[in-house]
Coordinates of C-alpha atoms in Angstrom, one line a residue:
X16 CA -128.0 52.6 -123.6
X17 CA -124.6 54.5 -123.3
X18 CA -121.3 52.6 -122.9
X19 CA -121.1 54.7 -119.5
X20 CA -124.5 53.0 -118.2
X21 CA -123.3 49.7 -119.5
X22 CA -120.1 49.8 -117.5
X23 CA -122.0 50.9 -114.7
X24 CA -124.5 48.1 -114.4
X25 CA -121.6 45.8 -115.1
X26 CA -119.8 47.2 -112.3
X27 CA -123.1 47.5 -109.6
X28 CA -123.4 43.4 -110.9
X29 CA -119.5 42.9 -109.9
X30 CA -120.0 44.3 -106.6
X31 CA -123.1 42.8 -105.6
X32 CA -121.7 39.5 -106.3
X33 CA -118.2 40.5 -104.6
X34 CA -120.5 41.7 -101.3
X35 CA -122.8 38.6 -101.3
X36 CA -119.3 37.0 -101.6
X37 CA -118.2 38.4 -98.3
X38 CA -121.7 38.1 -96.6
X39 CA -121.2 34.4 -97.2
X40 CA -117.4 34.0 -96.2
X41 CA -117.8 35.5 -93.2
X42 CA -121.3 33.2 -92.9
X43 CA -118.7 30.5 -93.2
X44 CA -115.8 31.7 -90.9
X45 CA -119.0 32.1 -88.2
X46 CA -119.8 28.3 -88.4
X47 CA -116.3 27.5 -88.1
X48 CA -115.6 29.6 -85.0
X49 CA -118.7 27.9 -83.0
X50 CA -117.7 25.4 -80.6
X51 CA -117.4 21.9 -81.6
X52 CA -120.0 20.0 -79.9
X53 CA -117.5 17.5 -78.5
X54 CA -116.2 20.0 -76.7
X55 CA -119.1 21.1 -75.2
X56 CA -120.5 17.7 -74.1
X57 CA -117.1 16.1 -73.3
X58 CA -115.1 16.9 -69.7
X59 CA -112.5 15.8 -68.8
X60 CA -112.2 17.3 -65.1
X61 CA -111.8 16.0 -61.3
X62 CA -114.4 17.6 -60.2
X63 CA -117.4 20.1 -60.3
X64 CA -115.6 23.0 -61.1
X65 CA -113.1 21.8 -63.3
X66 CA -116.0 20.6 -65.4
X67 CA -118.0 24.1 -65.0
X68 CA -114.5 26.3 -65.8
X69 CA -114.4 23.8 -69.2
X70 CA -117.5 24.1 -70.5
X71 CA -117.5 27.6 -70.0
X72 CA -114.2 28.1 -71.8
X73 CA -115.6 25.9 -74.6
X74 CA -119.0 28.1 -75.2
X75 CA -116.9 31.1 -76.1
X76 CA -118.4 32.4 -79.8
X77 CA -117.0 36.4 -79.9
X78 CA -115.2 34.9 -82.9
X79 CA -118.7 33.6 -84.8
X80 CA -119.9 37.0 -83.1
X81 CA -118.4 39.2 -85.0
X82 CA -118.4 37.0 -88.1
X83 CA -121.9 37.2 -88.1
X84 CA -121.9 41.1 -87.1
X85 CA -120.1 41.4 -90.4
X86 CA -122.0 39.1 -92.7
X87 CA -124.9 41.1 -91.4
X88 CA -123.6 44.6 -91.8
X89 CA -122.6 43.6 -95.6
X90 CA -125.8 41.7 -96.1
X91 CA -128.1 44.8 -94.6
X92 CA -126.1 46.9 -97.5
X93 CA -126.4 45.2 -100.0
X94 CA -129.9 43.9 -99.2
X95 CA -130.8 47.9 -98.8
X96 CA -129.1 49.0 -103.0
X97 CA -131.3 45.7 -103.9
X98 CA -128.3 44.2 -104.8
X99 CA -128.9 40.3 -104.5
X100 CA -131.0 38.6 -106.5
X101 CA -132.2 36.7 -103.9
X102 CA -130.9 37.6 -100.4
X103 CA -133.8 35.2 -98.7
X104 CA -131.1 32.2 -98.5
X105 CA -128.3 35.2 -96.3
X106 CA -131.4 36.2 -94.5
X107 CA -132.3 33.0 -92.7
X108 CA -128.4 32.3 -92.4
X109 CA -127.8 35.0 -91.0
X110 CA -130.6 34.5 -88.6
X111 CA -130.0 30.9 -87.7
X112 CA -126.4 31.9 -86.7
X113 CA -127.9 34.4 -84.3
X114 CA -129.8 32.3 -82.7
X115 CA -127.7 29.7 -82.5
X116 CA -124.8 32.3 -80.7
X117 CA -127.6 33.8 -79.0
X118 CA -128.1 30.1 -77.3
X119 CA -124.5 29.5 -76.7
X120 CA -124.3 32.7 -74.8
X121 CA -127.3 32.4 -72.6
X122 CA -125.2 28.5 -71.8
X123 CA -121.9 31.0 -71.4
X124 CA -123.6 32.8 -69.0
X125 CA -125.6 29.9 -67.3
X126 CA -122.1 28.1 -66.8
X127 CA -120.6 31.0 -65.4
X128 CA -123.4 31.7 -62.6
X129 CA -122.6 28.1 -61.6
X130 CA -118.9 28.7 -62.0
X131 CA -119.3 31.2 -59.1
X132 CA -122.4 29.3 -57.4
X133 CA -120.6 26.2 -56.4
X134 CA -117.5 26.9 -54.5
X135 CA -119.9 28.9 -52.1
X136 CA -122.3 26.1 -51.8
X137 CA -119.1 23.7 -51.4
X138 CA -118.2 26.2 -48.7
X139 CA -121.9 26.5 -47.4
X140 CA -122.2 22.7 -47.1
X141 CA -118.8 21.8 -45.6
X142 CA -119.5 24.3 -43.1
X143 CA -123.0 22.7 -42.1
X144 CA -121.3 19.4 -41.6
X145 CA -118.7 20.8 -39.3
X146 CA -121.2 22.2 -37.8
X147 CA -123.6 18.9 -37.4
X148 CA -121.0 17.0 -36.3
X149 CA -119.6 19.5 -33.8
X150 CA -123.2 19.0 -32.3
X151 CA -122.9 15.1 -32.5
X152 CA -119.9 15.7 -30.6
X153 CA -121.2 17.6 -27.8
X154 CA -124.1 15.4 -27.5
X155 CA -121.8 12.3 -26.9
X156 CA -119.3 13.7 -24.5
X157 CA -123.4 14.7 -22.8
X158 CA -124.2 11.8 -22.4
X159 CA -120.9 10.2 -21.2

């Protein structure tokens, strides 16, 4: 084997292990950009919407996103030159992350539906009693 080939490998073995390096740091900079789950289940609010405009700030994972978008364009790399020696371990990370951001946004977007929802049925309702009591009214002064 020439000393050229030898440097070669050495270097190809350098860089896989730099590029699993990233794929992981970036697995780890995803997990800490997820919301804490206190946050999510906590509120403190006076009401509905306070509650709704919380919780939706608190699902907010472009952050982990992109971590992950990264760990997975390194890891599809790397995984593609065969460069880890066992890439199952990134692989299901990677997945699990997905998933798991893929859950906090369908919440995200869940939240914000209701976000918008409620003020118009606060509206919707408040109007109905005005109305049903505008009828009570006119009722009473009937039968007066």
């Amino acid at each position: 084997m020439s000393q050229s080939t030898l440097g070669d490998d050495e270097l190809f073995g350098e860089a896989a292990a730099e590029m699993r390096a990233d794929v992981e740091t970036h697995l780890d900079e995803a997990r800490s950009s997820l919301p804490d789950a206190d946050d999510v289940w906590n509120a403190d609010a006076n009401n509905v919407l306070g509650v709704l405009n919380g919780l939706r700030s608190s699902l907010d994972v472009e952050g982990a996103a992109e971590h992950v978008r990264q760990a997975k364009k390194w890891f599809v790399i790397g995984q593609r030159a065969e460069a880890f020696d066992d890439p199952d371990d990134l692989e299901d990370a990677i997945e699990e992350l997905e998933e798991l951001i893929e859950m906090v946004e369908d919440a995200h977007e869940l939240v914000g539906e209701l976000t918008n929802t409620m003020p118009q049925l606060r509206g919707a309702l408040t109007e109905a009693a005005e109305a049903a009591e505008s009828e009570d009214d006119e009722e009473e002064e009937e039968e007066e």
